[in-house]
Structures are given as C-alpha cells and as structure tokens.
mmCIF file of C-alpha atoms in Angstrom:
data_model
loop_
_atom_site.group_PDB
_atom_site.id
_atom_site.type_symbol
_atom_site.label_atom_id
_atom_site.label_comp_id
_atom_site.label_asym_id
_atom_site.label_seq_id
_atom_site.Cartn_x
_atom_site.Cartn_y
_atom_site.Cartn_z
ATOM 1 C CA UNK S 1 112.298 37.674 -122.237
ATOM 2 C CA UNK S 2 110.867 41.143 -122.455
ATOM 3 C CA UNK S 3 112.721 44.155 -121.768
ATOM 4 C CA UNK S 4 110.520 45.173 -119.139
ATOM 5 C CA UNK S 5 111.115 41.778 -117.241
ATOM 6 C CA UNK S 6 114.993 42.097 -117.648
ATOM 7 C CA UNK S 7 114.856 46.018 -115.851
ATOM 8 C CA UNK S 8 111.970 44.649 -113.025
ATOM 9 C CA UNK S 9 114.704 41.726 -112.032
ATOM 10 C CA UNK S 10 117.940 44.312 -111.996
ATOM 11 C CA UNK S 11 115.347 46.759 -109.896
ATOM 12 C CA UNK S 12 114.826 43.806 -107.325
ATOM 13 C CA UNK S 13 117.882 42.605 -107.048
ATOM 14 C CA UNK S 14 118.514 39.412 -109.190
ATOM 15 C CA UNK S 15 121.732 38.527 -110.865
ATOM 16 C CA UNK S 16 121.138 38.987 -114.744
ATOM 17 C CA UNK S 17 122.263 36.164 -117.021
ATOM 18 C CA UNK S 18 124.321 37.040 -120.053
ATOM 19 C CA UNK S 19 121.898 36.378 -122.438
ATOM 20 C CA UNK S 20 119.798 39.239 -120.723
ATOM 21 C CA UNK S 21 122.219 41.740 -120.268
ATOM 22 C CA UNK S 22 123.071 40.689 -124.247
ATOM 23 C CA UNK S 23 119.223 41.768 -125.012
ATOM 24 C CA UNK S 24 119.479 44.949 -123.678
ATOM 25 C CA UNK S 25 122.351 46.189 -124.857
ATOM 26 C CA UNK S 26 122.412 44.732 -128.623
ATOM 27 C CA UNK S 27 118.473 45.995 -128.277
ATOM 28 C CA UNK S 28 119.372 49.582 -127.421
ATOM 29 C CA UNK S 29 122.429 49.793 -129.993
ATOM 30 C CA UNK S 30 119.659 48.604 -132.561
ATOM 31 C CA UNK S 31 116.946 50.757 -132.058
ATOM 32 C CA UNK S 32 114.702 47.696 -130.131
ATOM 33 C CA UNK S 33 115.195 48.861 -126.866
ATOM 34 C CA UNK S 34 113.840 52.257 -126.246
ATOM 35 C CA UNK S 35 115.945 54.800 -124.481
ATOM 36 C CA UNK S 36 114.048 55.490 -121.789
ATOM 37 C CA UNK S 37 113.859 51.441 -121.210
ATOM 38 C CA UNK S 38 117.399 52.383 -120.799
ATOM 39 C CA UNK S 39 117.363 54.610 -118.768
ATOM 40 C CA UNK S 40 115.438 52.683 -116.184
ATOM 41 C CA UNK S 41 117.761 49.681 -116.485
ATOM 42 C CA UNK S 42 120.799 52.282 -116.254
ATOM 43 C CA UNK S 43 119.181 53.435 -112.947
ATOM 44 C CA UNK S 44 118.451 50.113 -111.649
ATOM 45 C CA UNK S 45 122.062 49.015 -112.432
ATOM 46 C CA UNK S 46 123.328 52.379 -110.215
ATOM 47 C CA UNK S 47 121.061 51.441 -107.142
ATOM 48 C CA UNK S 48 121.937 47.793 -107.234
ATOM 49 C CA UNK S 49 125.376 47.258 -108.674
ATOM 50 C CA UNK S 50 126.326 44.431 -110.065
ATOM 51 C CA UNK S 51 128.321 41.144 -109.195
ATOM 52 C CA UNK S 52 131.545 40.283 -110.974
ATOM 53 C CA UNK S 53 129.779 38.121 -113.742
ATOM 54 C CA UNK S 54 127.462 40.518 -114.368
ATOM 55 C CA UNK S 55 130.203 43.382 -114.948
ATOM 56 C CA UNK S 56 132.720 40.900 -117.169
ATOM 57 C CA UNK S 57 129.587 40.022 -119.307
ATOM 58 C CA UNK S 58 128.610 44.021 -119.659
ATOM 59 C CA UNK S 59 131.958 44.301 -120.696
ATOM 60 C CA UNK S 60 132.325 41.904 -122.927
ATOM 61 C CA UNK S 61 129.179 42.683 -124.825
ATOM 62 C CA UNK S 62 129.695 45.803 -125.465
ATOM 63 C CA UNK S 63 133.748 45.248 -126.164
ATOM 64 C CA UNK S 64 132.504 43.058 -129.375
ATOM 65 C CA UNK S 65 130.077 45.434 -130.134
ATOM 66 C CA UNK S 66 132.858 47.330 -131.927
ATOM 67 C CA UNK S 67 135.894 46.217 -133.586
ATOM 68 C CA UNK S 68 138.983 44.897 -131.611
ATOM 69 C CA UNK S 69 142.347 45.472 -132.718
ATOM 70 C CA UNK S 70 144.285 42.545 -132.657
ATOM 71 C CA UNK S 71 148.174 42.785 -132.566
ATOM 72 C CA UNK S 72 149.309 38.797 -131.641
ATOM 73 C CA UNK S 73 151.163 38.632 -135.295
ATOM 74 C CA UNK S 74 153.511 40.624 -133.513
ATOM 75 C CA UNK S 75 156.489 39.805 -131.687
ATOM 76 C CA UNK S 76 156.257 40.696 -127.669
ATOM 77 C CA UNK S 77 153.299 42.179 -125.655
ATOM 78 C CA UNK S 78 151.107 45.376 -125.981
ATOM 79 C CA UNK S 79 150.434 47.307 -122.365
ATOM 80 C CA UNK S 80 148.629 50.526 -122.474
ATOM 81 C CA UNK S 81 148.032 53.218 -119.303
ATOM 82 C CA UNK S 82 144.647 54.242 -118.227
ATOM 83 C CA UNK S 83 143.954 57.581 -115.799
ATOM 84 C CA UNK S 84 140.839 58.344 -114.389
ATOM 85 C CA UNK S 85 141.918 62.138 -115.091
ATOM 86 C CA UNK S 86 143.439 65.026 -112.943
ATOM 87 C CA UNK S 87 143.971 68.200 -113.095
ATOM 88 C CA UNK S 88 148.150 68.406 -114.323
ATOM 89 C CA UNK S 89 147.919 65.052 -115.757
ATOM 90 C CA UNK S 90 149.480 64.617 -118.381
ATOM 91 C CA UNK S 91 151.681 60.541 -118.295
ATOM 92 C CA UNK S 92 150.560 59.522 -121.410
ATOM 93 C CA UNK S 93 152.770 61.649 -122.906
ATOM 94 C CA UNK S 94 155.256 60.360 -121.233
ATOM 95 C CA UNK S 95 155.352 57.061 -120.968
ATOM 96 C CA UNK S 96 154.081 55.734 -124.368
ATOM 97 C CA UNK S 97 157.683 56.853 -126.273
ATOM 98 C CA UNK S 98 159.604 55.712 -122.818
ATOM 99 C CA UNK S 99 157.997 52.404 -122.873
ATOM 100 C CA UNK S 100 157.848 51.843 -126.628
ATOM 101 C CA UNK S 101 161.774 52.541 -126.343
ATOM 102 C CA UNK S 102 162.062 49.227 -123.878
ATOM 103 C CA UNK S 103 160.506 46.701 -126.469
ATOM 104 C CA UNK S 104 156.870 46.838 -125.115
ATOM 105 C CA UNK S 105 154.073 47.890 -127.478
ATOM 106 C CA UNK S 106 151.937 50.693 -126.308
ATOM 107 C CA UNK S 107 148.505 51.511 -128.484
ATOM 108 C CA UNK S 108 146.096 53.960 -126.633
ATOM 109 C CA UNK S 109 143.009 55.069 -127.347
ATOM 110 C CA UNK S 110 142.859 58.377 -125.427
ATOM 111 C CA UNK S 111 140.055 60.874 -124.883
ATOM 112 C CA UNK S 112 139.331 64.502 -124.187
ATOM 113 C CA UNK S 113 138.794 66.652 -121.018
ATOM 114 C CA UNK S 114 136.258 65.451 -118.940
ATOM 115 C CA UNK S 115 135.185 68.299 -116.551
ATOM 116 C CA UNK S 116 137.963 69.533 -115.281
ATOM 117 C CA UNK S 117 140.275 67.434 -116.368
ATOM 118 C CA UNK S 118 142.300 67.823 -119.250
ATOM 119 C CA UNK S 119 142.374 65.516 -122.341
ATOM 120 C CA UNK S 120 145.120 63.592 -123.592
ATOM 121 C CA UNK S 121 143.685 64.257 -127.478
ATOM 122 C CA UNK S 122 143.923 67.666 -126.316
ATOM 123 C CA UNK S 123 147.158 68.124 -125.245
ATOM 124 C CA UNK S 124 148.306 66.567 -128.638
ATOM 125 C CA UNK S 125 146.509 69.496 -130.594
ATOM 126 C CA UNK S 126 148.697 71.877 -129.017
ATOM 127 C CA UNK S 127 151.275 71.000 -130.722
ATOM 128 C CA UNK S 128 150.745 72.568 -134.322
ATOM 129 C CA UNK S 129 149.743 70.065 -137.341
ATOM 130 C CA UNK S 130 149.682 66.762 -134.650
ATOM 131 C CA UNK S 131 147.038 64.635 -136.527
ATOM 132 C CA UNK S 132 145.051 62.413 -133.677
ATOM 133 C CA UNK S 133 142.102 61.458 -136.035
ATOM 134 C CA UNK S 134 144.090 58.411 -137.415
ATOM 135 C CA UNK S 135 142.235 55.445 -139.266
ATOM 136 C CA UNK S 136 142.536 52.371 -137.188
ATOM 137 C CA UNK S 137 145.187 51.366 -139.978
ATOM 138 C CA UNK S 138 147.135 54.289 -139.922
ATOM 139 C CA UNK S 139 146.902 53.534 -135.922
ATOM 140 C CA UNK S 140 148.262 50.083 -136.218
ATOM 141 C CA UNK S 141 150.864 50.838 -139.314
ATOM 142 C CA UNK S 142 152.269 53.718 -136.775
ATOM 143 C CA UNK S 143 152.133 51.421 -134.283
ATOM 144 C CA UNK S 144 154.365 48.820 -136.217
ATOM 145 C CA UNK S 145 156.522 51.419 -136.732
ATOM 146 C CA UNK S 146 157.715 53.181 -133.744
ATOM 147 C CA UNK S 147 156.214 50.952 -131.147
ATOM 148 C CA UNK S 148 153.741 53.253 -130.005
ATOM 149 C CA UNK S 149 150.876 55.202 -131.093
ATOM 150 C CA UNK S 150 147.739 57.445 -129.818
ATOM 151 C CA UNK S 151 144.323 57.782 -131.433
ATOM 152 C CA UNK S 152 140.558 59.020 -130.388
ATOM 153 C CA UNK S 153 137.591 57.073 -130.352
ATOM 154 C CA UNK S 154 136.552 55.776 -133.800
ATOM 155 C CA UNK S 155 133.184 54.714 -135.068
ATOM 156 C CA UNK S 156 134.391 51.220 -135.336
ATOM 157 C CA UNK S 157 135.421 51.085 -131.673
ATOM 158 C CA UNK S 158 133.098 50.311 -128.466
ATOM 159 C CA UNK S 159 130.093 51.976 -130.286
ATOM 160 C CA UNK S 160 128.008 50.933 -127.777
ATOM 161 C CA UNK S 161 129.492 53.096 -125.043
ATOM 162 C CA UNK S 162 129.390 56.200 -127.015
ATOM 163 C CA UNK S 163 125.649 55.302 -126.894
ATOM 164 C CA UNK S 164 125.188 54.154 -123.134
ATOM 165 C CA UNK S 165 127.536 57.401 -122.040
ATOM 166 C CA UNK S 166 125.323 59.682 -124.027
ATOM 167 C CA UNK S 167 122.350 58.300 -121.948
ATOM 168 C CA UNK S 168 123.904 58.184 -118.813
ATOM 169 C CA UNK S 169 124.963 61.902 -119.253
ATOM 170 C CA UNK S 170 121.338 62.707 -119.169
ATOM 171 C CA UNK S 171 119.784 60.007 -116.932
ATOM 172 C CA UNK S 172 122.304 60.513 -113.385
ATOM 173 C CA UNK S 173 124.080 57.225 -113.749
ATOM 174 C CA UNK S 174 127.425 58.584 -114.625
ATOM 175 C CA UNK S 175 128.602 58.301 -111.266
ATOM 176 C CA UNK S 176 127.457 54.111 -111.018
ATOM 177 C CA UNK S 177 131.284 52.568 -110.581
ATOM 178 C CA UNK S 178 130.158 49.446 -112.237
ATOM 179 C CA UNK S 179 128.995 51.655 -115.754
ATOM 180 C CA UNK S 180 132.339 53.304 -115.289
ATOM 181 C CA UNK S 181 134.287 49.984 -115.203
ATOM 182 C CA UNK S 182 132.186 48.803 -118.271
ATOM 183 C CA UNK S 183 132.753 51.873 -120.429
ATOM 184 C CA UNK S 184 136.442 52.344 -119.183
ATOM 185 C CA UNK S 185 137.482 48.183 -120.085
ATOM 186 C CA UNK S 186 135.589 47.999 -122.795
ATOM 187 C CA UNK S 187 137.480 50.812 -124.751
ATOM 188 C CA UNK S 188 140.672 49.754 -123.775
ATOM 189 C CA UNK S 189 140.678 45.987 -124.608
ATOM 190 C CA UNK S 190 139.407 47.101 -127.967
ATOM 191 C CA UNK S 191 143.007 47.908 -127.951
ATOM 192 C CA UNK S 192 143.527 44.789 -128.280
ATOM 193 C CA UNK S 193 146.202 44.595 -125.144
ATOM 194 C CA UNK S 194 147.628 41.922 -123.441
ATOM 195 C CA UNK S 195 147.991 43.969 -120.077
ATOM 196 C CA UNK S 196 146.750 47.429 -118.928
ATOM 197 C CA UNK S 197 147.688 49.310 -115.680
ATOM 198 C CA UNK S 198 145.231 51.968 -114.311
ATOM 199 C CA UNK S 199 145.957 54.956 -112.497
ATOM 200 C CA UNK S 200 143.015 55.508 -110.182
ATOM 201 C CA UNK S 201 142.815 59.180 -108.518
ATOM 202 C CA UNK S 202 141.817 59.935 -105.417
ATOM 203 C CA UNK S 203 140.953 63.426 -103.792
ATOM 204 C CA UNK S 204 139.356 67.097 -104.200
ATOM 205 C CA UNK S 205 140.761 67.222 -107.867
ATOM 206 C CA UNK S 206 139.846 63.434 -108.720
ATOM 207 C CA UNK S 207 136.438 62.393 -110.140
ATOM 208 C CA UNK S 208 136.088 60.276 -106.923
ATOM 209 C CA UNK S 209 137.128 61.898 -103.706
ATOM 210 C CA UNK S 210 137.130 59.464 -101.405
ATOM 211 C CA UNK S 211 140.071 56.360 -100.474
ATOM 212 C CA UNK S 212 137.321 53.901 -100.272
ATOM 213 C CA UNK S 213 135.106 55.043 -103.964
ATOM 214 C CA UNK S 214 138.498 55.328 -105.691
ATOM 215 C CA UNK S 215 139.483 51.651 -104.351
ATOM 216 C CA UNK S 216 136.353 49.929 -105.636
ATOM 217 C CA UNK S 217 136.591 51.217 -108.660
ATOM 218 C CA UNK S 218 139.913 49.889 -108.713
ATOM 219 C CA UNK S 219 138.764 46.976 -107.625
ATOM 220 C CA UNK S 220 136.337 46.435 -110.213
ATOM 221 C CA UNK S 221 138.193 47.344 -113.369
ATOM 222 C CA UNK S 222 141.363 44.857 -112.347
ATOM 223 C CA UNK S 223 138.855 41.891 -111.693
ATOM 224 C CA UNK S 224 137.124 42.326 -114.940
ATOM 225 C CA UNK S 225 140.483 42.721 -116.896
ATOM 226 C CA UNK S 226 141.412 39.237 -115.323
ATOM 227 C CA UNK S 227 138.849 37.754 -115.919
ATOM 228 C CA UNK S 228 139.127 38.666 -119.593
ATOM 229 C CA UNK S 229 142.560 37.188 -119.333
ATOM 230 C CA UNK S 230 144.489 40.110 -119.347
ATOM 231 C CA UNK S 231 147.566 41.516 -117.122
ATOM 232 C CA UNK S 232 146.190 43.886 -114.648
ATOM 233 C CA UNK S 233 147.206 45.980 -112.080
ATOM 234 C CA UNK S 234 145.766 49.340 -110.261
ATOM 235 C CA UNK S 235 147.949 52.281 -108.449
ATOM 236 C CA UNK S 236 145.626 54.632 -106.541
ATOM 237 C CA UNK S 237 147.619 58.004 -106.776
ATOM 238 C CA UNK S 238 146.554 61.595 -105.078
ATOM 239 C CA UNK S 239 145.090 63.924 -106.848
ATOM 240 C CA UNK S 240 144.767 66.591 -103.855
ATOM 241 C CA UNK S 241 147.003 69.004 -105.812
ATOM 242 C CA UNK S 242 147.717 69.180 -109.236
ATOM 243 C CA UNK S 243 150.146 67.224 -111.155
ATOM 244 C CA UNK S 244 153.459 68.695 -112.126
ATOM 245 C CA UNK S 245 154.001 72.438 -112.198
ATOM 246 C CA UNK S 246 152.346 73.561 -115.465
ATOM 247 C CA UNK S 247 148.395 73.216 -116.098
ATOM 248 C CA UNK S 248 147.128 74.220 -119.486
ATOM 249 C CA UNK S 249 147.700 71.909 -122.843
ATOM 250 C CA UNK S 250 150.605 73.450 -124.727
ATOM 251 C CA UNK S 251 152.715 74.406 -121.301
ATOM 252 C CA UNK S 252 151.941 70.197 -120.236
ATOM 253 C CA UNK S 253 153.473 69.064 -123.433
ATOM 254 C CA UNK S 254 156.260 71.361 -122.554
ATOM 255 C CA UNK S 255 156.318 69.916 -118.978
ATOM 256 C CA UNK S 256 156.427 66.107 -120.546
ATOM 257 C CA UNK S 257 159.398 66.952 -123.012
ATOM 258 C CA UNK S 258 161.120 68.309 -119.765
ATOM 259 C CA UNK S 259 160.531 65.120 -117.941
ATOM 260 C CA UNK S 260 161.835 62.775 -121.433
ATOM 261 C CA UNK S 261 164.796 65.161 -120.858
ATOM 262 C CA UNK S 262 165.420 64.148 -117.038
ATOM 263 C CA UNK S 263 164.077 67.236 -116.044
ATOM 264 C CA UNK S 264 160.681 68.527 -114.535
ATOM 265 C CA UNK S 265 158.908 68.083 -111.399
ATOM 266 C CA UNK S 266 159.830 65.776 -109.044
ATOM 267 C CA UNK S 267 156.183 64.148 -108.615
ATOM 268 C CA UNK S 268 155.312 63.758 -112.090
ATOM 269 C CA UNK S 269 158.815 62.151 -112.125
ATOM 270 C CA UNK S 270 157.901 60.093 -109.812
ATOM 271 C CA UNK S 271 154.839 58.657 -111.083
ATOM 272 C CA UNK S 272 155.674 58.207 -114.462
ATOM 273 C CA UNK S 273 158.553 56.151 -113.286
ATOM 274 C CA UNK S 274 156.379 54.149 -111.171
ATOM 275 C CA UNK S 275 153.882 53.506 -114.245
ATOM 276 C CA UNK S 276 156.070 52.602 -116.630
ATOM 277 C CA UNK S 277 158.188 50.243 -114.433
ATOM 278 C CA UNK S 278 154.866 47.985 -114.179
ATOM 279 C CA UNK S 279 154.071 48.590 -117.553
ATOM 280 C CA UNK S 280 157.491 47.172 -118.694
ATOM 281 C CA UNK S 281 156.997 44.344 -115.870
ATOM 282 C CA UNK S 282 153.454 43.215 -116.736
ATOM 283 C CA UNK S 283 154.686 43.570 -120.401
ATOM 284 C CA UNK S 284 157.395 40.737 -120.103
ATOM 285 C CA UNK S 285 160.042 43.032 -120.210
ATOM 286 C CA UNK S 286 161.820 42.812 -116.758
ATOM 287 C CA UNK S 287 161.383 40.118 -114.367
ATOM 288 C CA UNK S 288 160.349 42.599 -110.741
ATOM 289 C CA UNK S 289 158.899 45.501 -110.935
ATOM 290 C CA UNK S 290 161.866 47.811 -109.128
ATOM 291 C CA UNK S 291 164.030 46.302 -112.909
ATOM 292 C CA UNK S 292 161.758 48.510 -114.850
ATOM 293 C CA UNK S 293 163.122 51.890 -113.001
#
C-alpha cells in the first residue's frame, strides 16, 4: 500500500492494520517515507486518535526498532518509575537506591528537562564527576551490581522516537496523548522491565492541566503496558504546587539525600513512599501494596 493511502485512511477515520502502521514508521526511520508524509500522518493520528490495537502496535514497532535490554538471566523482577515531569520533582532519585535495597531491580532510562520541568539526567550532573552517558553494558554491569542504575537515551535505544519527537516538535502533534503513550512505552520497555508504574501529573505545573487529559493518558499508557504483558499501574498526583521545598538541580539532590535520611518534606515523603510501595508490590516483593511502606 502506498504511503499516501495509509495517511488518507488515518485522516478518515479507519483503524490501521499493523502491517500499515509498520510501513510508515520503518519507511520514515529509513529514509522511504518523506517527512512531511509524516507529518501529515502525525496530524491525522492527533485529530483522530487511535484505538487500543492501533497504539500497542505503534508501540511495539517502534520498541523493536531499537535494542531491548533483556535482564530474565537474572534472579527476581525489574520495575522502573515513570513521571510525566513537575516542577520539584525529583523521585527518581529516590526511589531507585530505596527499591534496589528491597531485592527489586530498578534500570531507568531517564531524560532531561522538558519545558519547565526539570530533568532527572540533570539533576545527576550536579553532582560533580556523576557519569550518566553509560554504554548499555556499563548500564547493565552497574545494574548487576548494586541493583539499580540510571542512563540517557542511547543510539541503540527507541531510535525511532528520537526521530518521530523531532518531527512532532515542529509539526504541533506533541500534545496527541496517543504519540505521547507511544514515545513514553516504547522507551521504557526497552528497559527491558517486567512492571512499570507511572506517575501522571495533573495541574497548572503539569504538562496536562486538566483531571480528565491527565486520566486518559493514564489510561492509555497502562492498557498498552498490559497488553505487552507487563505489570502496570498509574497514580495521578497534583502538580498545582511544586514538589518538595527546594527547586533547582544541585539543592533537589540535596532535598532527595534528606528524604534517604528520613528527613525532608512531608509531600515528597509521601509520594515516594507511595511509589515505591507499588513498585516493590508489582515487583513480587510484598504480597499488598500497604507491605511495601
């Protein structure tokens, strides 16, 4: 099928098939599909969304476009956190020594700020010599290790995405939830994770602002990690004020060692406890979720 005939059926309405969504992504990662082809598919997809086969397929496609890690020789489970950003945020910081510490594997691939949003990768280069531009087998020897470890976006992982978000950045589809979900899933189950929970915010300092946008998205991203077989699970958390009492990279790391310390502010407390008890739950390690506080 020509490309032209896969974007006129997304503009009208139709459910793709695999194989088409397969031909235009493969064919715009190669060179075959022209970007503003793209572009108009990317639009199309924004206006008319796309049902729940359509999205696990998207992900899937571009998932394998990369490389996935695979950690199964290993004994236990892998769970890994994923924010949709805030300003304060700063869990990951957090919870990947906590939870490595109860027996559960976490590997994340983290990113930078994103508007206004601070960065994982970011708040790790405030702290002087802190390497994040690992190899993925200096990521997965570290992660044998100590149970845990944090890297950026490689070449070798979801190369597609870096592609599609490059053209959505230019083309007003960033905001389509469905492209989110795709880009978001597809990174992490390169991770190569048996379980993921997501932290979706909500309000003035969130990427979506509204209960209901925050929800689907929500929505969307545990549905297509389940039906890639993986543990899911979703907390929308408020993002009206910011997170903690410290906002700036080098003062949050401070913040997160005075949280490891069982100090710090009572709501960043709070949530990190929350994540991590489902991340130890979903990752075999206590039988309810209230045993993993």
């Amino acid at each position: 099928m020509r490309t032209v005939d896969i974007i006129r059926r997304k503009r009208d309405g139709h459910e793709l098939t695999r194989g088409e969504i397969e031909a235009i992504i493969n064919g715009f990662t190669d060179g075959s599909v022209a970007d503003y082809q793209m572009s108009a598919w990317l639009m199309a997809t924004l206006l008319r969304g796309m049902t729940a086969a359509e999205l696990a397929a998207l992900t899937e496609i571009m998932l394998c476009a990369g490389e996935v890690l695979d950690f199964s020789s290993l004994p236990g489970y892998s769970v890994d956190k994923h924010s949709t950003g805030g300003v304060g945020d700063k869990t990951s910081l957090v919870l990947a020594p906590v939870v490595a510490a109860g027996g559960v594997r976490v590997p994340m691939i983290s990113g930078r700020g994103l508007g206004h949003t601070g960065g994982t990768l970011d708040k790790l280069e405030a702290i002087p010599g802190f390497n994040v531009n690992l190899t993925l087998e200096q990521f997965r020897a570290t992660l044998e290790q100590i149970g845990c470890a944090m890297i950026g976006q490689t070449a070798e992982i979801a190369p597609a995405d870096k592609q599609i978000y490059a053209l959505r950045d230019v083309t007003g589809t960033v905001e389509s939830p469905y492209l989110i979900c795709a880009s978001i899933m597809s990174k992490k189950l390169a991770e190569g994770v048996n379980g993921l929970v997501l932290d979706v915010k909500t309000g003035s300092g969130a990427f979506m602002k509204q209960m209901q946008d925050s929800e689907f998205l929500a929505s969307l991203m545990v549905e297509t990690g389940k039906r890639m077989n993986k543990r899911m699970v979703a907390l929308i958390t408020d993002m009206d004020q910011p997170l903690g009492n410290f906002v700036g990279n080098a003062l949050e790391v401070i913040e997160c060692l005075d949280i490891l310390e069982g100090r710090g502010a009572a709501d960043l407390r709070e949530l990190c406890i929350a994540e991590a008890a489902w991340m130890f739950y979903i990752g075999g390690r206590t039988g309810t979720v209230e045993e993993g506080r």
